[in-house]
Tab-separated table of C-alpha atoms in Angstrom:
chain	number	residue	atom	x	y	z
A	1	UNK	CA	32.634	-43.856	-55.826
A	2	UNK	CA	34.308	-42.573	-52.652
A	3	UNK	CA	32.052	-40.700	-50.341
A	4	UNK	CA	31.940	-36.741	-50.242
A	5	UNK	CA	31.538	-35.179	-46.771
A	6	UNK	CA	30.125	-31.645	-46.159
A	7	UNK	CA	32.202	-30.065	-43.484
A	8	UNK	CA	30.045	-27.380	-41.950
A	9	UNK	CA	30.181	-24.673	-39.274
A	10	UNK	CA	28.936	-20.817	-38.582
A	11	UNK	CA	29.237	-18.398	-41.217
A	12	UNK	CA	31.643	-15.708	-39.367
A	13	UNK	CA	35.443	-15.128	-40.399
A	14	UNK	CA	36.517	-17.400	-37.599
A	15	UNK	CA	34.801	-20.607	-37.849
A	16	UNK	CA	35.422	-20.456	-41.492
A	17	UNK	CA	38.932	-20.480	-41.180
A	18	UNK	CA	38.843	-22.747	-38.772
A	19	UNK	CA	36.898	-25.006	-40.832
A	20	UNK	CA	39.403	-24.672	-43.196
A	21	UNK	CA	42.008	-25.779	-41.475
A	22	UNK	CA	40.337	-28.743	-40.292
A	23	UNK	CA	39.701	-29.287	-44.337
A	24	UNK	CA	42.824	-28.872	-44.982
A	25	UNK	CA	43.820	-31.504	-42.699
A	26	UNK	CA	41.326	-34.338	-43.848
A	27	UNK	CA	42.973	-33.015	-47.504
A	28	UNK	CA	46.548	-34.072	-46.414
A	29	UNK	CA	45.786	-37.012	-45.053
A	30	UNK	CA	43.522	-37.890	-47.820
A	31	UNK	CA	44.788	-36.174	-50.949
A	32	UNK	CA	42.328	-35.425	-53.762
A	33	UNK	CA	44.972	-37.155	-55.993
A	34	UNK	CA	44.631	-40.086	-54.414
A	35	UNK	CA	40.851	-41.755	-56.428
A	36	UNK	CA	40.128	-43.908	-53.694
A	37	UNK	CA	40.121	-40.868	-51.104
A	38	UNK	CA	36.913	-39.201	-49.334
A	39	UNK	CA	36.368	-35.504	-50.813
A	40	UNK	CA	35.324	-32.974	-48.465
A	41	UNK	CA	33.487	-29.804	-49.370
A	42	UNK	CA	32.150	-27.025	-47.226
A	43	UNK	CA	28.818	-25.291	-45.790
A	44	UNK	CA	27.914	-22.262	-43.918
A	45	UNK	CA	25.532	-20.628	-42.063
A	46	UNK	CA	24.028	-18.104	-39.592
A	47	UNK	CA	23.255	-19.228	-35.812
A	48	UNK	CA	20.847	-17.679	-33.223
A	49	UNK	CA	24.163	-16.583	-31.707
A	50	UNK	CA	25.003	-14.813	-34.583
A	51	UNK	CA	21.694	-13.158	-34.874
A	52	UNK	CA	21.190	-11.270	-31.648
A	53	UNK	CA	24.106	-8.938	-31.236
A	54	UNK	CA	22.799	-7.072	-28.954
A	55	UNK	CA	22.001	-8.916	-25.557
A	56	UNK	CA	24.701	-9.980	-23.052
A	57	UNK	CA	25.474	-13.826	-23.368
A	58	UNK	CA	24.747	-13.962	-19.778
A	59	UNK	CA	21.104	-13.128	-20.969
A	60	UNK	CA	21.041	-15.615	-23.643
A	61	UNK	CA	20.510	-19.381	-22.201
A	62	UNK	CA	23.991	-20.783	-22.539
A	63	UNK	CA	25.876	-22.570	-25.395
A	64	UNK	CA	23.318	-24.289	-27.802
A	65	UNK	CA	22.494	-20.698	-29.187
A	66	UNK	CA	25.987	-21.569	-31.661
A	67	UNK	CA	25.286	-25.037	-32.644
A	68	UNK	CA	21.327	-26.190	-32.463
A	69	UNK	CA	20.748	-25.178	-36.012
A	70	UNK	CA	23.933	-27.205	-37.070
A	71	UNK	CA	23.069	-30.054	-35.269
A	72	UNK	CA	19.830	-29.797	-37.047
A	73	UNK	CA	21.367	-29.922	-40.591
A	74	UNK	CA	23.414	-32.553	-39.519
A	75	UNK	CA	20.727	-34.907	-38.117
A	76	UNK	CA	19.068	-34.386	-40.995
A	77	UNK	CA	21.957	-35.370	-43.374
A	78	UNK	CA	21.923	-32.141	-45.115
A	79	UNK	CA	26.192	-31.845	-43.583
A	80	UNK	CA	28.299	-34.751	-42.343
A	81	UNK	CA	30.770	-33.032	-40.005
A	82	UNK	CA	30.508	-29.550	-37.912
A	83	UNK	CA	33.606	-27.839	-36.879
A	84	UNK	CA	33.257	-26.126	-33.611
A	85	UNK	CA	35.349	-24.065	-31.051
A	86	UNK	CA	35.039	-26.639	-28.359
A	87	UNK	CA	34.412	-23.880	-25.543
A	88	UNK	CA	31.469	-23.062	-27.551
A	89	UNK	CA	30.068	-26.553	-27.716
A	90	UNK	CA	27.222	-27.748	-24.918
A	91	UNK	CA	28.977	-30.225	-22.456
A	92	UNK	CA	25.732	-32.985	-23.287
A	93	UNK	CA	24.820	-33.071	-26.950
A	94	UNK	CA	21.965	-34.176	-28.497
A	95	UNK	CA	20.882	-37.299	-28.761
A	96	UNK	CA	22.524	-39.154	-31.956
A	97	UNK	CA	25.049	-36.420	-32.153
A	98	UNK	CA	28.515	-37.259	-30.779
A	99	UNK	CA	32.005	-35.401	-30.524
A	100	UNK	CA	34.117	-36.998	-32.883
A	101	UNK	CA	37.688	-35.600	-32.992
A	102	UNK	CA	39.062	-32.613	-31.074
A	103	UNK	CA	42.599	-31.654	-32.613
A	104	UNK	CA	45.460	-29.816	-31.001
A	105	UNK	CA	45.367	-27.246	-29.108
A	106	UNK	CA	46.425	-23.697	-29.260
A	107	UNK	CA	47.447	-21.767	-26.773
A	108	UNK	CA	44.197	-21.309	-24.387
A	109	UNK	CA	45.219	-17.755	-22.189
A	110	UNK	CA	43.533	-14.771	-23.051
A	111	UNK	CA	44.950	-11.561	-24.251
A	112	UNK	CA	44.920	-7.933	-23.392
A	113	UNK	CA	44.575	-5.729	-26.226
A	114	UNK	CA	44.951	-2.192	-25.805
A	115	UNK	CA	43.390	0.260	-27.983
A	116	UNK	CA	45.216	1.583	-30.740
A	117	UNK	CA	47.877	3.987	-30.067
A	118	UNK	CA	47.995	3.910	-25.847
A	119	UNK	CA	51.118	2.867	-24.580
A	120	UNK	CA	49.703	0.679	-22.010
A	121	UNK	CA	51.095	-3.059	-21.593
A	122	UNK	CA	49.179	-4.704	-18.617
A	123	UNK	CA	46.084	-4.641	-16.846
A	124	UNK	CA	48.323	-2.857	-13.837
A	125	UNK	CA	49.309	0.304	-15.998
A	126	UNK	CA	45.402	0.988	-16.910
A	127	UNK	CA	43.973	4.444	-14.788
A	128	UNK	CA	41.483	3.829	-12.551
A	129	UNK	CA	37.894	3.970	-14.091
A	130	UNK	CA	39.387	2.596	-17.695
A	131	UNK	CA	36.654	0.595	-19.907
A	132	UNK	CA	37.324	-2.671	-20.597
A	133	UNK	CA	35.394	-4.875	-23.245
A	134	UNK	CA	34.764	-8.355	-22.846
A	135	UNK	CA	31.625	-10.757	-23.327
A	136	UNK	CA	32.797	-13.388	-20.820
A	137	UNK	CA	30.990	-13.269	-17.058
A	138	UNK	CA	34.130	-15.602	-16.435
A	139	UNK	CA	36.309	-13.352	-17.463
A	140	UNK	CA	34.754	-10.183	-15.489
A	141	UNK	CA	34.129	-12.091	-11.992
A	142	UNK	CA	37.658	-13.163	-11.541
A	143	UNK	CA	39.512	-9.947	-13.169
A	144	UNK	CA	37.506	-7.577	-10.227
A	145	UNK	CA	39.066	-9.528	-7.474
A	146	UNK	CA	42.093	-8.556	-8.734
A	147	UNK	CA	41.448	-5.447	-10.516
A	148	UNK	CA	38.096	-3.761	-8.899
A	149	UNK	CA	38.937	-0.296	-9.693
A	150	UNK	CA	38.445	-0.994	-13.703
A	151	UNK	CA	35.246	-1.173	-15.406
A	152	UNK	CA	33.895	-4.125	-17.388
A	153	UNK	CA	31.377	-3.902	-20.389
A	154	UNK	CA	29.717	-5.836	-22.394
A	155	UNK	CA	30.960	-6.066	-26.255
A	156	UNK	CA	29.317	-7.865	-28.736
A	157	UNK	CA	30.166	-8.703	-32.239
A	158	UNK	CA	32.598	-10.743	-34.559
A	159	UNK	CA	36.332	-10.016	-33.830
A	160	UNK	CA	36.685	-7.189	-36.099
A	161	UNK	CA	33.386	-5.531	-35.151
A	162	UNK	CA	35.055	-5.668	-31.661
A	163	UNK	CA	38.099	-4.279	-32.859
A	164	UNK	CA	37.066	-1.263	-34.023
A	165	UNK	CA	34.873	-0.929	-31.546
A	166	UNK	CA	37.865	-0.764	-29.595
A	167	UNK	CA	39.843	1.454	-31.605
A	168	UNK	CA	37.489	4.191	-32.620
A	169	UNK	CA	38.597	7.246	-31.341
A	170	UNK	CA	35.235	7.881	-29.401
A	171	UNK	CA	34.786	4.525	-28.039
A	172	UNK	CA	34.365	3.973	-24.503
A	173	UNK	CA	37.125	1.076	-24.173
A	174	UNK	CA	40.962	1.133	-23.068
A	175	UNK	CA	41.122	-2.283	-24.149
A	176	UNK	CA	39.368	-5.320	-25.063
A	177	UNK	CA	40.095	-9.056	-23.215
A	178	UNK	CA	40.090	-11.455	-26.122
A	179	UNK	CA	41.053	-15.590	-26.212
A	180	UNK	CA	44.626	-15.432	-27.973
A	181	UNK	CA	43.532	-18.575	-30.110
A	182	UNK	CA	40.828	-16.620	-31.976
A	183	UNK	CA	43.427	-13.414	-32.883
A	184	UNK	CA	46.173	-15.880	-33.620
A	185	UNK	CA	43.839	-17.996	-36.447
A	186	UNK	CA	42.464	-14.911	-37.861
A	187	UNK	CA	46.457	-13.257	-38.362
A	188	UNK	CA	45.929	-10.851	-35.641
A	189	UNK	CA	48.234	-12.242	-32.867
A	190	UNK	CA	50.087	-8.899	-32.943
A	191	UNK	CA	47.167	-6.997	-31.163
A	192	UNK	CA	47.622	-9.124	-28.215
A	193	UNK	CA	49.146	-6.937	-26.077
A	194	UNK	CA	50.171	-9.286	-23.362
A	195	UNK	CA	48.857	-12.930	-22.088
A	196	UNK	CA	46.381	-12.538	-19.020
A	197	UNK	CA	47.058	-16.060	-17.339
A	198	UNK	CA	45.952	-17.823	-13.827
A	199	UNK	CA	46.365	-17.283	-10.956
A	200	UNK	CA	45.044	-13.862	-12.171
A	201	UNK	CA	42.579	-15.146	-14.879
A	202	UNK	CA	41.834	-18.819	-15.529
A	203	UNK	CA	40.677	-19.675	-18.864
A	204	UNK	CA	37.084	-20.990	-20.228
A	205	UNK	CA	36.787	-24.765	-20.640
A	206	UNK	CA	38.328	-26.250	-23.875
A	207	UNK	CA	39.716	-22.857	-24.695
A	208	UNK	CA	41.757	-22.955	-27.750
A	209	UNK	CA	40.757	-26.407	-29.178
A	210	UNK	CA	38.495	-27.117	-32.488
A	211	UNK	CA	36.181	-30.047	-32.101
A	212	UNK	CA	34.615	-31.975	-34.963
A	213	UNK	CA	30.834	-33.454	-34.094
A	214	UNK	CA	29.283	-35.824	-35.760
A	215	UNK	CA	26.522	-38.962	-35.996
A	216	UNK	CA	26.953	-41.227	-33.825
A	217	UNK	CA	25.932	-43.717	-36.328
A	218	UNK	CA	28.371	-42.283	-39.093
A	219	UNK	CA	31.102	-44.926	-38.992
A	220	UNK	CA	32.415	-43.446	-42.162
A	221	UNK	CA	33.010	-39.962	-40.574
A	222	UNK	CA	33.950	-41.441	-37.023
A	223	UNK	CA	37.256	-43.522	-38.772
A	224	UNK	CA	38.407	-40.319	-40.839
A	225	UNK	CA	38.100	-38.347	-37.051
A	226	UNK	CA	40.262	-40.667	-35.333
A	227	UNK	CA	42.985	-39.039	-37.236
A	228	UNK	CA	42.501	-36.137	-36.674
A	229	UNK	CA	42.287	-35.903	-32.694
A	230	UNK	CA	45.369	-35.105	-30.424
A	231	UNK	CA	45.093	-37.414	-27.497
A	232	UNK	CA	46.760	-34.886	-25.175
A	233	UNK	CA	44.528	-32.106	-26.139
A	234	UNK	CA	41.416	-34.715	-25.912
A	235	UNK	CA	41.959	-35.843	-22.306
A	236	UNK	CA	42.736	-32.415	-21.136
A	237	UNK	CA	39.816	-31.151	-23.008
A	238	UNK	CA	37.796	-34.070	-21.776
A	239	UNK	CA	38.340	-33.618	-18.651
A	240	UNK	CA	37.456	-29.632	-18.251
A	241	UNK	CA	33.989	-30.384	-20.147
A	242	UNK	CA	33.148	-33.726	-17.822
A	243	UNK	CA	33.955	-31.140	-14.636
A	244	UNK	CA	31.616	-28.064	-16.305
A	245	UNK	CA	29.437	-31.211	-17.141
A	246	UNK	CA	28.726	-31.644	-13.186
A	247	UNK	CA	29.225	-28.130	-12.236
A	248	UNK	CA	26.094	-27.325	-14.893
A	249	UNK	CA	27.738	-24.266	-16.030
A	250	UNK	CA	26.616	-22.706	-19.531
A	251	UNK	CA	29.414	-20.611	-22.043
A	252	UNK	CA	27.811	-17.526	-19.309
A	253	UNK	CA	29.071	-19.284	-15.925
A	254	UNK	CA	32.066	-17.779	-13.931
A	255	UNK	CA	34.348	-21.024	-14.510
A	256	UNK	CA	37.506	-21.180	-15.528
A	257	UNK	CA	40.867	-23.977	-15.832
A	258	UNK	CA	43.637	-25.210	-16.304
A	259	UNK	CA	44.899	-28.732	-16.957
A	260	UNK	CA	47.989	-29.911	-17.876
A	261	UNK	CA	49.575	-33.699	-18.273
A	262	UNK	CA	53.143	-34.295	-16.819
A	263	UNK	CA	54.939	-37.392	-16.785
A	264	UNK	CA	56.167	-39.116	-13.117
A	265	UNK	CA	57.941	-42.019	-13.337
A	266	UNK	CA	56.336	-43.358	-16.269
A	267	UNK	CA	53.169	-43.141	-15.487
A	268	UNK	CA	50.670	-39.775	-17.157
A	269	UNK	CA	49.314	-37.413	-14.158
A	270	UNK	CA	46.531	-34.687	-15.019
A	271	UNK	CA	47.276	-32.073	-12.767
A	272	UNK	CA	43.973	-29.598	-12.912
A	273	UNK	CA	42.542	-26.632	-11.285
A	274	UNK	CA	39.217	-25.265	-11.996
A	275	UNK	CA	37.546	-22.166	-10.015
A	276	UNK	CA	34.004	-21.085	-9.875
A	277	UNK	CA	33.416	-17.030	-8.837
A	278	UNK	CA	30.551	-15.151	-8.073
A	279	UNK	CA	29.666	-12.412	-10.608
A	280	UNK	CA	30.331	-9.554	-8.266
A	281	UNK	CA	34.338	-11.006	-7.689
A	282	UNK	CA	33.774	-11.096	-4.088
A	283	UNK	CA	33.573	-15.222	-3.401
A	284	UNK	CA	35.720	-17.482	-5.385
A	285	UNK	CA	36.099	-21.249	-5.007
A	286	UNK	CA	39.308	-23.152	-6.309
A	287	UNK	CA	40.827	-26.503	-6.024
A	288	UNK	CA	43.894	-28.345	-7.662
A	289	UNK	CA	43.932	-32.324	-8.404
A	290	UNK	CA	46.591	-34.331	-9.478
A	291	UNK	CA	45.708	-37.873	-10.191
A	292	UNK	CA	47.484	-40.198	-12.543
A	293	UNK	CA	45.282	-41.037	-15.902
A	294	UNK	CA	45.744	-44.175	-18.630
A	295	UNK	CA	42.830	-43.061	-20.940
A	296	UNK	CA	40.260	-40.610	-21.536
A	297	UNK	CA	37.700	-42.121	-19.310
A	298	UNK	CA	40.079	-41.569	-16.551
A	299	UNK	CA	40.422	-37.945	-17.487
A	300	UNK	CA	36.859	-37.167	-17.687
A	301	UNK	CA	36.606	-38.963	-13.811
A	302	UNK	CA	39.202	-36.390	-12.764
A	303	UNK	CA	36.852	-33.803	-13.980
A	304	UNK	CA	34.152	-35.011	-12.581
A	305	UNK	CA	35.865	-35.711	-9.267
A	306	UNK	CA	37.024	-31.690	-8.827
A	307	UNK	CA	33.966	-30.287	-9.688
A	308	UNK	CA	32.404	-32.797	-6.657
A	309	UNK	CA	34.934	-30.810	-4.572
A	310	UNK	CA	34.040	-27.556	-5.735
A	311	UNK	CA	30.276	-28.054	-5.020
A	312	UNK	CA	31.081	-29.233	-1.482
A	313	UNK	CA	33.247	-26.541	-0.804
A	314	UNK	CA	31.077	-23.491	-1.723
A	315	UNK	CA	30.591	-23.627	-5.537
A	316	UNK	CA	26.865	-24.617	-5.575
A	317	UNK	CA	25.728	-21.805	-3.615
A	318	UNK	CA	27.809	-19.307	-6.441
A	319	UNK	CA	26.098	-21.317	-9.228
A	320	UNK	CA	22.624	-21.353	-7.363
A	321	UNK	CA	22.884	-17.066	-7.013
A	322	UNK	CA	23.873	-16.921	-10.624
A	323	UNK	CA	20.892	-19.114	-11.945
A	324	UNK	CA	18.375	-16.889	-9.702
A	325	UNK	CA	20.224	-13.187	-10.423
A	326	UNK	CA	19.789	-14.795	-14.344
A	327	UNK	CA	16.155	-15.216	-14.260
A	328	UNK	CA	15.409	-12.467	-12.578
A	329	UNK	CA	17.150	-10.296	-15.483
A	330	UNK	CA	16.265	-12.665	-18.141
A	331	UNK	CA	12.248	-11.388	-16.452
A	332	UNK	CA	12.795	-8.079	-16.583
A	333	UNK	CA	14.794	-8.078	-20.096
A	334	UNK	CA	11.581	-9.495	-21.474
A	335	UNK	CA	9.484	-7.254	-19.833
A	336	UNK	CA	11.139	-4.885	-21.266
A	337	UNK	CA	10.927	-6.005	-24.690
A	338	UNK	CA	7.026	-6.479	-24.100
A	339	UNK	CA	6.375	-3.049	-23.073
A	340	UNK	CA	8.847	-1.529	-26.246
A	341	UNK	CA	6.499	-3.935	-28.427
């Protein structure tokens, strides 16, 4: 009998379309009419990420707060595949647990979206003092270099929690800053007001891409993954996670990218910036490469080789403020909790 793999991922509206669509992938390229094809069925379920709503992800230790309890049920054979939002994914995985296919990519900017109603098209036309939501330290540290007289606050909460949030006529936000991918997969690409892209605002690492993670003894699920990965989006992606790889930085670190592969005379050049910013906006590190790549271990050297720069040039002494301002609020967050319990 051919094999049935559990495709599995978080329980929220997003990552259960996306899921989907990875499904529906495997489905075409391995139709259910077809008896000697693989079925594929699907599992979901609540993450520690999912749980606490209410403290900022810069409070919250970093990336493995979306995936440990997946990786769990798939070390222990309970699901065969997870289907991730690559930004979301830790840049080492655990051990036994490998990334298998990461498919095309959409469109990685973020988006403005204005509240309901407001006429507003840019971050230029806000009034000084306007609210803006977003979740993302990244996000926050470069926008205040170029926009310090707006204010940025934390909003938690699945996309159309955030929304409404957002919209309610005695909410506290002009607008939200949200990664287009996300409103585009959920049929909301209409609230983007306008695209937010670098110089201005450089986007998280592996923004816009699903990844599929698997065992790395699964040879089963390893051959159906090789057809599902775009080998564009996987050496660009590749490449951003082996430079956040070196630069240590959790899904709460002020880095943002771009990468992009152009052909000269034949051969395939990356051509890559990354920049790391301090929380406040005021000191911000950035550096372009353009090196010419024939695989994906080429790619992730590229990475690796900027974020080297970076770190000589002023990034480790962001990244080593950040990690101490953390702790100490991470201290005094719990201390707080201790003296409410």
């Amino acid at each position: 009998m051919p094999r049935q793999f559990t495709l599995a991922s978080r329980a929220s509206q997003l990552a259960q379309i996306q899921t989907n669509i990875v499904l529906a992938s495997l489905q075409t390229m391995f139709p259910p009419s077809d008896e000697s094809s693989p079925t594929f069925t699907t599992s979901f379920m609540t993450t520690a990420g999912d749980k606490n709503q209410s403290q900022a992800l810069y409070l919250l230790g970093g990336k493995a707060l979306w995936t440990k309890e997946l990786e769990v049920a798939l070390k222990e054979h309970h699901v065969d595949m997870l289907i991730h939002s690559l930004k979301d994914v830790p840049t080492t995985l655990p051990e036994g647990c490998i990334i298998g296919a990461i498919l095309e990519r959409e469109n990685p900017v973020d988006s403005l979206v204005i509240k309901k109603g407001k006429s507003w098209k840019t971050l230029g036309d806000l009034p000084s003092g306007s609210v803006i939501g977003t979740s993302s330290v990244r996000r926050v540290a470069q926008l205040k270099r170029t926009y310090p007289n707006l204010v940025f606050q934390d909003v938690r909460g699945n996309l159309n929690t955030r929304l409404a949030k957002l919209d309610a006529e005695d909410g506290p936000f002009a607008a939200l800053i949200l990664a287009k991918a996300g409103l585009v997969r959920l049929g909301m690409g209409d609230r983007a007001t306008s695209d937010i892209v670098a110089p201005t605002l450089y986007h998280a690492v592996s923004q816009g891409a699903l990844a599929v993670e698997v065992r790395s003894d699964d040879v089963e699920a390893i051959e159906l993954c090789k057809v599902l990965t775009h080998r564009e989006t996987a050496w660009k992606c590749s490449a951003e996670r082996a430079c956040l790889r070196v630069l240590e930085g959790g899904c709460s670190v002020p880095v943002g990218v771009t990468s992009n592969l152009v052909n000269k005379d034949g051969a395939e050049v990356l051509v890559m910036t990354c920049s790391v910013t301090s929380v406040n906006g005021r000191v911000h590190v950035e550096h372009t490469l353009k090196e010419k790549v024939a695989s994906l271990d080429d790619a992730e050297k590229v990475g690796e080789k900027l974020a080297t720069i970076l770190l000589e040039n002023g990034a480790k002494r962001i990244l080593d403020e950040i990690n101490v301002d953390r702790n100490r609020r991470v201290a005094e967050a719990k201390a707080a909790d201790d003296i409410a319990g």
